[in-house]
Amino acid sequence: MTRIWIRGGRVIDPANDRDEVCDVLLEDGRVAAVGPALSVDDAEVVDATGRWVCPGFVDLHTHLREPGQEYKEDIATGGRAAVAGGFTAVACMANTQPVNDDPATTDFILDRARSDSPAKVYPVAAATKGLKGEVMTEMSALVEAGAVAFSDDGKTIMDGGVMRHVLEYSRLVTAPIITHAEDRTLVAGGVMNEGAMSTRLGLPGNPAIAEDVHVARDLMLAEFTEAHLHVAHVSTQGAVDLIRTARDRGVHVTAEAAPHHLTLTDEAVREFDTHAKVAPPLRSAADRDACRAGLADGTLDAIATDHAPHAQHEKELDFVEAPPGMIGFETAVAVTLDLVRDRTLSPVEWVRRLTANPAQILNRPGGSLGVGGPGDVTILDPEQRWSYDPAKGYSKSRNSPWSGHELTGRVLFTLVDGKLVFDVERGVLV
Ligand code: DOR
Ligand code: ZN
């Protein structure tokens, strides 16, 4: 029997209404007990004094690039970067090569995850064949193979009739449809937020209205079909407001925000820095603040990294040509603790948006330290300062706007199914 006794930490477990200094005992891969001053024989002890002990973080939006683009990332390196960032489970998007639009590809991803990844991997299957937005995938076969949600992420489903049918079918398999909401005709080739900065830089702008219009359409279709719509990487004030009023009307909608949209603005593009190029783009300060407020009032349920690795030679292209995306696993905790430091979120609400809420959106176990549940735990020091160097990280790619920055807040230990898989002193252990 393997036992791990996590002693004396501040246990923050929103699913069980717990925020107190106590011990956690993991036994045979599961949470065996949580309480003050447990007395345990014969256990490996992790001293958590002065640290936060949380359920393992769940990232519902990531790109692991395997199969097909292993020069950017693969399931082994992505899974290692995930646990180094405190994520014990990650959902991976379908825009691989080939696209994850059939059960064989879903099977392959799960096989690879079992053999290569210290983090649990939940495949998100494509909603339409080849992400073309035309023909639906076979949702029930994909769910049987292990898909947990459907998304054409990276692309937008422009055809309203197709989106309607995708939403209708998703009800039969009880899996959410994750929308990448950018109306392509309004994006119209824009590569950064449309505004004063895009004018100054002479770059084509992608207006906030491209996101607002598409979110409005998808919310109406979700209301009409009574399906579960999940809005990925919300970046605009308009989208936050639309989601809030739809939720109030009873629409089954959930939503996420990415660390970069919560903390950065289009100012970051000033020097034509392609590391600040993402889709949807970094927006205005008003949009960023609306996303923070939306996260605080629960309109946005989850923090999700949208970890999107790209190779150096791709990010060295000029701004228009470079692919959008940034890596995010290893910086997410420090970057988003900013919202706790400025009191936008309490520690409990911050943890909830990284644990119970994303687990619930994906209908997965975990995200909780309930007795009997999976022994997935993240232990962090919210005050520790460190310097981030992606070259010393676990991702194959280095495309981060926080490269070389001093960050505050660090993951110290990550446990998956009761096994220590990351220790900041020793690195990833598997
Ligand atoms: O910035 C992004 N990168 N947004 C997306 O939707 C796709 C992603 C990627 O796959 O690189
Ligand atoms: Zn996306």
Coordinates of C-alpha atoms and ligand atoms in Angstrom, one line a residue:
M1 CA 0.0 0.0 0.0
T2 CA 1.4 3.4 -0.9
R3 CA 0.6 6.2 1.4
I4 CA 1.4 9.9 1.1
W5 CA 0.8 12.2 4.1
I6 CA 0.6 15.8 3.1
R7 CA 1.1 17.6 6.4
G8 CA 0.2 21.1 7.7
G9 CA -0.8 22.9 4.5
R10 CA -3.6 25.3 3.9
V11 CA -6.0 23.0 2.2
I12 CA -8.2 24.9 -0.3
D13 CA -10.9 22.7 -1.7
P14 CA -13.9 24.7 -2.9
A15 CA -15.9 21.6 -3.9
N16 CA -16.0 20.6 -0.2
D17 CA -16.2 24.2 1.2
R18 CA -12.8 23.8 2.9
D19 CA -10.2 26.4 3.5
E20 CA -8.2 25.5 6.6
V21 CA -4.9 24.3 7.8
C22 CA -5.0 20.5 7.9
D23 CA -3.6 17.2 6.6
V24 CA -4.4 15.2 3.5
L25 CA -3.8 11.4 3.3
L26 CA -3.5 9.7 0.0
E27 CA -3.8 5.9 -0.1
D28 CA -3.7 3.6 -3.1
G29 CA -4.2 6.5 -5.5
R30 CA -7.1 8.1 -3.7
V31 CA -7.9 10.6 -1.1
A32 CA -8.2 8.5 2.1
A33 CA -8.7 11.3 4.7
V34 CA -8.6 15.0 5.1
G35 CA -8.5 16.6 8.6
P36 CA -6.5 18.3 11.3
A37 CA -3.5 16.6 12.6
L38 CA -4.0 13.1 11.2
S39 CA -1.9 10.4 12.7
V40 CA -0.5 8.0 10.2
D41 CA 2.1 5.2 10.3
D42 CA 4.2 4.2 7.5
A43 CA 3.7 7.0 5.0
E44 CA 5.8 9.2 2.8
V45 CA 5.5 12.7 4.3
V46 CA 5.2 15.9 2.2
D47 CA 5.7 18.9 4.5
A48 CA 3.2 21.5 3.2
T49 CA 3.6 24.1 6.0
G50 CA 3.0 27.5 4.7
R51 CA 1.8 26.2 1.3
W52 CA -1.5 25.9 -0.4
V53 CA -2.8 22.3 -0.9
C54 CA -5.3 22.2 -3.7
P55 CA -7.1 19.6 -5.8
G56 CA -5.1 18.9 -9.0
F57 CA -5.7 21.7 -11.5
V58 CA -7.8 20.8 -14.6
D59 CA -7.0 22.6 -17.8
L60 CA -9.9 22.3 -20.2
H61 CA -8.3 24.0 -23.2
T62 CA -4.8 22.9 -24.5
H63 CA -3.0 21.9 -27.6
L64 CA -0.7 18.9 -27.3
R65 CA 0.1 18.8 -31.1
E66 CA 0.3 15.0 -31.3
P67 CA -0.4 13.4 -33.8
G68 CA 1.3 15.3 -36.5
Q69 CA 3.1 18.3 -35.2
E70 CA 5.5 16.7 -32.8
Y71 CA 8.1 19.3 -33.6
K72 CA 6.0 21.8 -31.6
E73 CA 5.0 19.4 -28.7
D74 CA 3.9 15.9 -28.1
I75 CA 1.8 14.2 -25.5
A76 CA 4.8 13.3 -23.4
T77 CA 6.3 16.8 -23.3
G78 CA 2.9 18.5 -23.0
G79 CA 2.0 16.2 -20.2
R80 CA 5.2 16.9 -18.4
A81 CA 4.8 20.7 -18.8
A82 CA 1.3 20.3 -17.5
V83 CA 2.3 18.7 -14.2
A84 CA 5.2 21.1 -13.8
G85 CA 2.5 23.8 -14.0
G86 CA 0.2 22.1 -11.5
F87 CA -2.2 20.6 -14.0
T88 CA -3.1 17.0 -13.3
A89 CA -5.6 16.7 -16.1
V90 CA -5.8 18.5 -19.5
A91 CA -8.3 18.4 -22.3
C92 CA -6.6 18.6 -25.7
M93 CA -8.1 20.2 -28.7
A94 CA -8.7 18.4 -32.0
N95 CA -6.6 20.6 -34.4
T96 CA -3.9 18.0 -34.7
Q97 CA -2.8 16.4 -38.0
P98 CA -4.8 14.3 -38.7
V99 CA -7.6 16.1 -37.0
N100 CA -9.1 14.2 -34.1
D101 CA -12.4 13.6 -35.9
D102 CA -12.6 9.8 -35.8
P103 CA -12.4 7.2 -33.0
A104 CA -9.0 5.8 -34.2
T105 CA -7.4 9.1 -33.5
T106 CA -9.1 9.5 -30.2
D107 CA -7.9 6.0 -29.3
F108 CA -4.3 6.8 -30.4
I109 CA -4.3 10.0 -28.2
L110 CA -5.5 8.0 -25.2
D111 CA -3.0 5.2 -25.8
R112 CA -0.2 7.7 -26.0
A113 CA -1.4 9.5 -22.9
R114 CA -1.5 6.3 -20.9
S115 CA 2.1 5.4 -21.8
D116 CA 3.7 8.9 -22.0
S117 CA 1.9 11.5 -20.0
P118 CA 2.1 12.0 -16.2
A119 CA -1.1 14.2 -16.6
K120 CA -4.5 12.7 -17.4
V121 CA -5.5 13.6 -20.9
Y122 CA -9.0 14.1 -22.1
P123 CA -9.4 14.3 -25.8
V124 CA -11.8 16.9 -27.3
A125 CA -13.0 15.6 -30.6
A126 CA -13.7 17.8 -33.6
A127 CA -17.3 18.8 -34.0
T128 CA -17.1 18.7 -37.8
K129 CA -15.0 16.5 -40.2
G130 CA -11.6 18.0 -40.8
L131 CA -12.6 21.2 -38.8
K132 CA -14.2 22.3 -42.1
G133 CA -17.5 23.4 -40.5
E134 CA -19.5 21.4 -43.0
V135 CA -20.2 17.8 -41.9
M136 CA -20.7 16.6 -38.4
T137 CA -18.4 14.0 -36.8
E138 CA -19.8 10.8 -35.4
M139 CA -20.3 12.0 -31.9
S140 CA -21.5 8.8 -30.2
A141 CA -18.6 6.7 -31.6
L142 CA -16.2 9.4 -30.5
V143 CA -17.6 9.6 -27.0
E144 CA -17.4 5.8 -26.8
A145 CA -13.7 6.1 -27.7
G146 CA -13.2 8.6 -24.9
A147 CA -13.9 12.1 -26.3
V148 CA -15.2 14.4 -23.5
A149 CA -16.3 17.3 -25.6
F150 CA -16.5 18.6 -29.1
S151 CA -14.9 21.6 -30.7
D152 CA -13.5 22.9 -33.9
D153 CA -11.2 25.2 -31.8
G154 CA -8.8 27.1 -33.9
K155 CA -11.6 27.5 -36.5
T156 CA -15.1 28.8 -36.1
I157 CA -18.2 26.9 -37.2
M158 CA -19.6 29.7 -39.5
D159 CA -22.7 27.8 -40.8
G160 CA -25.5 28.3 -38.4
G161 CA -27.4 25.2 -39.6
V162 CA -24.3 23.0 -38.9
M163 CA -23.9 24.6 -35.5
R164 CA -27.6 23.9 -34.7
H165 CA -27.2 20.2 -35.6
V166 CA -24.0 19.9 -33.7
L167 CA -25.6 21.3 -30.6
E168 CA -28.7 19.1 -31.0
Y169 CA -26.6 15.9 -31.3
S170 CA -24.4 16.9 -28.3
R171 CA -27.4 16.5 -26.1
L172 CA -27.7 12.9 -27.0
V173 CA -24.1 12.2 -25.9
T174 CA -24.1 14.7 -22.9
A175 CA -20.9 16.4 -24.0
P176 CA -20.5 20.2 -24.3
I177 CA -19.8 22.0 -27.5
I178 CA -16.8 24.3 -27.1
T179 CA -17.1 27.2 -29.5
H180 CA -14.2 29.2 -30.9
A181 CA -16.3 32.3 -31.4
E182 CA -14.7 34.6 -34.0
D183 CA -16.9 35.5 -37.0
R184 CA -14.5 35.0 -39.9
T185 CA -16.1 37.5 -42.1
L186 CA -15.6 40.2 -39.4
V187 CA -12.1 39.0 -38.5
A188 CA -11.4 39.6 -42.2
G189 CA -7.7 38.8 -42.0
G190 CA -7.1 40.9 -38.8
V191 CA -4.0 39.7 -36.9
M192 CA -4.3 41.8 -33.7
N193 CA -7.0 43.7 -31.8
E194 CA -8.6 46.5 -34.0
G195 CA -7.9 49.8 -32.2
A196 CA -5.4 52.6 -31.8
M197 CA -2.5 50.2 -31.5
S198 CA -3.3 48.3 -34.7
T199 CA -3.6 51.7 -36.5
R200 CA -0.3 52.8 -35.1
L201 CA 1.5 49.6 -36.1
G202 CA -0.3 49.4 -39.5
L203 CA -1.4 45.9 -38.8
P204 CA -4.9 44.6 -40.0
G205 CA -7.3 44.7 -37.0
N206 CA -9.5 41.9 -35.7
P207 CA -12.4 43.8 -34.1
A208 CA -14.1 42.8 -30.8
I209 CA -17.4 42.8 -32.6
A210 CA -16.2 39.6 -34.5
E211 CA -16.3 37.8 -31.2
D212 CA -19.5 39.5 -29.8
V213 CA -21.6 38.7 -32.9
H214 CA -20.5 35.0 -32.9
V215 CA -21.1 34.6 -29.2
A216 CA -24.6 36.1 -29.6
R217 CA -25.4 33.7 -32.3
D218 CA -24.1 30.6 -30.4
L219 CA -26.0 31.7 -27.3
M220 CA -29.2 31.9 -29.2
L221 CA -28.6 28.5 -30.8
A222 CA -27.8 27.0 -27.4
E223 CA -31.0 28.5 -26.0
F224 CA -33.0 27.1 -28.9
T225 CA -31.5 23.6 -28.8
E226 CA -31.2 23.5 -25.0
A227 CA -27.7 22.2 -25.4
H228 CA -24.6 22.9 -23.3
L229 CA -22.5 25.5 -25.0
H230 CA -19.0 26.3 -23.6
V231 CA -17.4 29.5 -24.8
A232 CA -13.6 29.2 -25.2
H233 CA -11.1 32.0 -24.4
V234 CA -13.5 34.9 -23.9
S235 CA -11.7 38.1 -24.7
T236 CA -14.3 40.9 -25.0
Q237 CA -16.5 43.0 -22.7
G238 CA -19.4 42.4 -25.1
A239 CA -19.0 38.6 -24.9
V240 CA -18.9 38.7 -21.1
D241 CA -22.1 40.8 -21.0
L242 CA -23.9 38.5 -23.5
I243 CA -22.9 35.4 -21.5
R244 CA -24.1 37.0 -18.3
T245 CA -27.5 37.8 -19.6
A246 CA -27.9 34.5 -21.3
R247 CA -27.0 32.7 -18.1
D248 CA -29.6 34.8 -16.2
R249 CA -32.2 33.7 -18.8
G250 CA -31.4 30.1 -18.0
V251 CA -29.3 29.2 -21.1
H252 CA -26.9 26.3 -20.4
V253 CA -23.7 28.1 -21.1
T254 CA -20.3 27.9 -19.4
A255 CA -17.2 29.9 -20.4
E256 CA -13.5 30.2 -19.8
A257 CA -10.9 32.9 -19.8
A258 CA -7.2 32.5 -20.6
P259 CA -4.4 33.9 -18.4
H260 CA -3.2 36.2 -21.2
H261 CA -6.7 37.7 -21.8
L262 CA -7.0 38.3 -18.0
T263 CA -3.7 40.1 -17.6
L264 CA -2.3 41.5 -20.9
T265 CA -3.6 44.0 -23.5
D266 CA -2.7 44.8 -27.1
E267 CA 0.1 47.0 -25.7
A268 CA 2.0 43.8 -25.6
V269 CA 2.2 43.8 -29.4
R270 CA 3.8 47.2 -29.5
E271 CA 7.2 45.9 -30.7
F272 CA 5.6 43.5 -33.2
D273 CA 6.2 40.8 -30.7
T274 CA 4.8 37.6 -32.2
H275 CA 4.7 36.0 -28.7
A276 CA 1.8 38.3 -28.1
K277 CA -0.1 37.1 -31.1
V278 CA -3.0 34.9 -30.1
A279 CA -6.5 34.1 -31.5
P280 CA -8.7 35.8 -30.3
P281 CA -6.2 38.6 -29.9
L282 CA -5.1 40.5 -26.8
R283 CA -7.6 43.3 -26.4
S284 CA -8.1 46.7 -24.7
A285 CA -7.7 47.4 -21.0
A286 CA -11.5 47.7 -20.8
D287 CA -12.0 44.2 -22.3
R288 CA -9.3 42.7 -20.0
D289 CA -11.0 44.3 -17.0
A290 CA -14.4 43.0 -18.1
C291 CA -13.0 39.5 -18.3
R292 CA -11.6 39.9 -14.8
A293 CA -14.9 41.1 -13.5
G294 CA -16.7 38.3 -15.4
L295 CA -14.4 35.7 -13.7
A296 CA -15.0 37.3 -10.3
D297 CA -18.8 37.3 -10.6
G298 CA -18.9 33.7 -12.0
T299 CA -20.0 34.6 -15.5
L300 CA -16.7 33.0 -16.6
D301 CA -16.5 29.7 -14.9
A302 CA -12.9 28.5 -15.5
I303 CA -9.4 29.6 -16.2
A304 CA -8.0 27.6 -19.1
T305 CA -4.5 28.1 -20.6
D306 CA -5.1 27.6 -24.3
H307 CA -1.5 26.2 -24.2
A308 CA -0.5 26.6 -27.8
P309 CA 3.1 25.6 -28.6
H310 CA 4.7 26.8 -31.8
A311 CA 8.3 26.4 -33.0
Q312 CA 10.8 29.3 -32.9
H313 CA 11.1 29.4 -36.7
E314 CA 7.4 29.9 -37.0
K315 CA 7.2 32.7 -34.4
E316 CA 10.2 34.4 -36.1
L317 CA 8.1 35.0 -39.2
D318 CA 6.7 38.5 -39.5
F319 CA 3.7 39.4 -37.4
V320 CA 1.1 38.8 -40.2
E321 CA 2.5 35.4 -41.1
A322 CA 3.4 34.0 -37.6
P323 CA 0.9 31.5 -36.2
P324 CA -1.3 32.6 -33.2
G325 CA -0.8 31.0 -29.8
M326 CA 1.4 30.9 -26.7
I327 CA 2.5 28.2 -24.3
G328 CA 0.8 28.5 -20.9
F329 CA 1.1 25.5 -18.6
E330 CA 4.1 26.6 -16.5
T331 CA 3.1 30.2 -16.1
A332 CA -0.6 30.0 -15.5
V333 CA -0.5 29.8 -11.7
A334 CA 1.9 32.7 -11.2
V335 CA 0.2 34.9 -13.9
T336 CA -3.4 34.3 -12.6
L337 CA -2.5 34.7 -8.9
D338 CA -2.4 38.3 -9.9
L339 CA -6.2 38.2 -9.6
V340 CA -5.9 37.0 -6.0
R341 CA -3.2 39.6 -5.2
D342 CA -5.5 42.5 -6.3
R343 CA -8.5 40.9 -4.6
T344 CA -10.5 40.2 -7.8
L345 CA -10.8 36.6 -6.6
S346 CA -10.4 35.1 -3.1
P347 CA -8.0 32.1 -2.9
V348 CA -11.0 29.7 -2.8
E349 CA -12.7 31.2 -5.9
W350 CA -9.4 31.2 -7.8
V351 CA -8.9 27.5 -7.0
R352 CA -12.5 26.8 -7.9
R353 CA -11.9 28.2 -11.4
L354 CA -8.9 25.8 -11.8
T355 CA -10.5 22.7 -10.3
A356 CA -14.2 22.0 -9.5
N357 CA -15.6 24.2 -12.3
P358 CA -13.5 22.8 -15.3
A359 CA -14.0 19.2 -14.0
Q360 CA -17.7 19.8 -13.9
I361 CA -17.9 21.4 -17.3
L362 CA -16.2 18.3 -18.7
N363 CA -18.2 15.9 -16.6
R364 CA -15.0 14.4 -15.2
P365 CA -14.1 13.2 -11.7
G366 CA -11.5 15.2 -9.8
G367 CA -11.2 18.9 -9.1
S368 CA -12.0 18.0 -5.5
L369 CA -10.3 16.5 -2.5
G370 CA -13.3 14.6 -1.4
V371 CA -12.6 11.3 0.4
G372 CA -12.6 8.4 -2.1
G373 CA -11.9 10.6 -5.1
P374 CA -8.7 10.6 -7.2
G375 CA -5.5 11.5 -5.4
D376 CA -4.7 14.4 -7.7
V377 CA -3.1 17.3 -5.7
T378 CA -1.3 20.5 -6.5
I379 CA 0.8 22.1 -3.8
L380 CA 2.1 25.7 -4.3
D381 CA 3.7 28.6 -2.7
P382 CA 1.7 31.7 -3.6
E383 CA 4.6 34.1 -2.6
Q384 CA 7.6 32.4 -4.0
R385 CA 9.4 34.6 -6.6
W386 CA 11.2 32.9 -9.5
S387 CA 12.4 33.7 -12.9
Y388 CA 10.8 32.1 -15.9
D389 CA 12.9 30.7 -18.6
P390 CA 11.0 28.5 -21.1
A391 CA 14.3 26.9 -22.2
K392 CA 14.4 25.4 -18.7
G393 CA 10.8 24.3 -18.9
Y394 CA 9.2 21.1 -20.1
S395 CA 7.4 22.2 -23.3
K396 CA 9.2 21.6 -26.6
S397 CA 8.3 25.2 -27.5
R398 CA 9.3 28.5 -26.0
N399 CA 6.7 30.9 -27.3
S400 CA 5.8 32.7 -24.1
P401 CA 5.4 36.5 -23.6
W402 CA 6.6 35.9 -20.0
S403 CA 10.0 34.6 -21.0
G404 CA 12.6 36.2 -18.8
H405 CA 10.1 37.7 -16.4
E406 CA 10.2 37.5 -12.6
L407 CA 7.0 35.8 -11.5
T408 CA 5.4 35.3 -8.1
G409 CA 3.7 32.1 -7.1
R410 CA 5.2 28.7 -7.8
V411 CA 4.0 25.1 -8.0
L412 CA 6.1 23.0 -5.7
F413 CA 4.6 19.5 -5.9
T414 CA 2.1 17.8 -8.2
L415 CA 0.5 14.4 -7.4
V416 CA -1.5 12.3 -9.8
D417 CA -3.5 9.3 -8.6
G418 CA -1.5 9.4 -5.3
K419 CA 1.9 9.5 -7.0
L420 CA 4.4 12.4 -6.8
V421 CA 5.0 13.3 -10.4
F422 CA 6.6 16.8 -10.0
D423 CA 8.8 18.2 -7.3
V424 CA 10.2 21.6 -8.0
E425 CA 13.6 20.6 -6.6
R426 CA 13.9 17.4 -8.6
G427 CA 11.7 18.2 -11.6
V428 CA 9.2 15.9 -13.3
L429 CA 9.7 12.5 -11.8
V430 CA 8.3 10.2 -14.5
Ligands
DOR1 O1 -4.0 31.3 -30.3 C1 -4.5 30.3 -30.7 N1 -3.7 29.2 -31.0 N2 -5.8 30.2 -30.8 C2 -6.4 29.2 -31.4 O2 -7.6 29.1 -31.4 C3 -5.6 28.0 -31.9 C4 -4.3 27.9 -31.2 C5 -3.4 27.0 -31.9 O3 -3.8 25.9 -32.2 O4 -2.2 27.4 -32.0
ZN2 ZN -9.5 28.7 -29.8

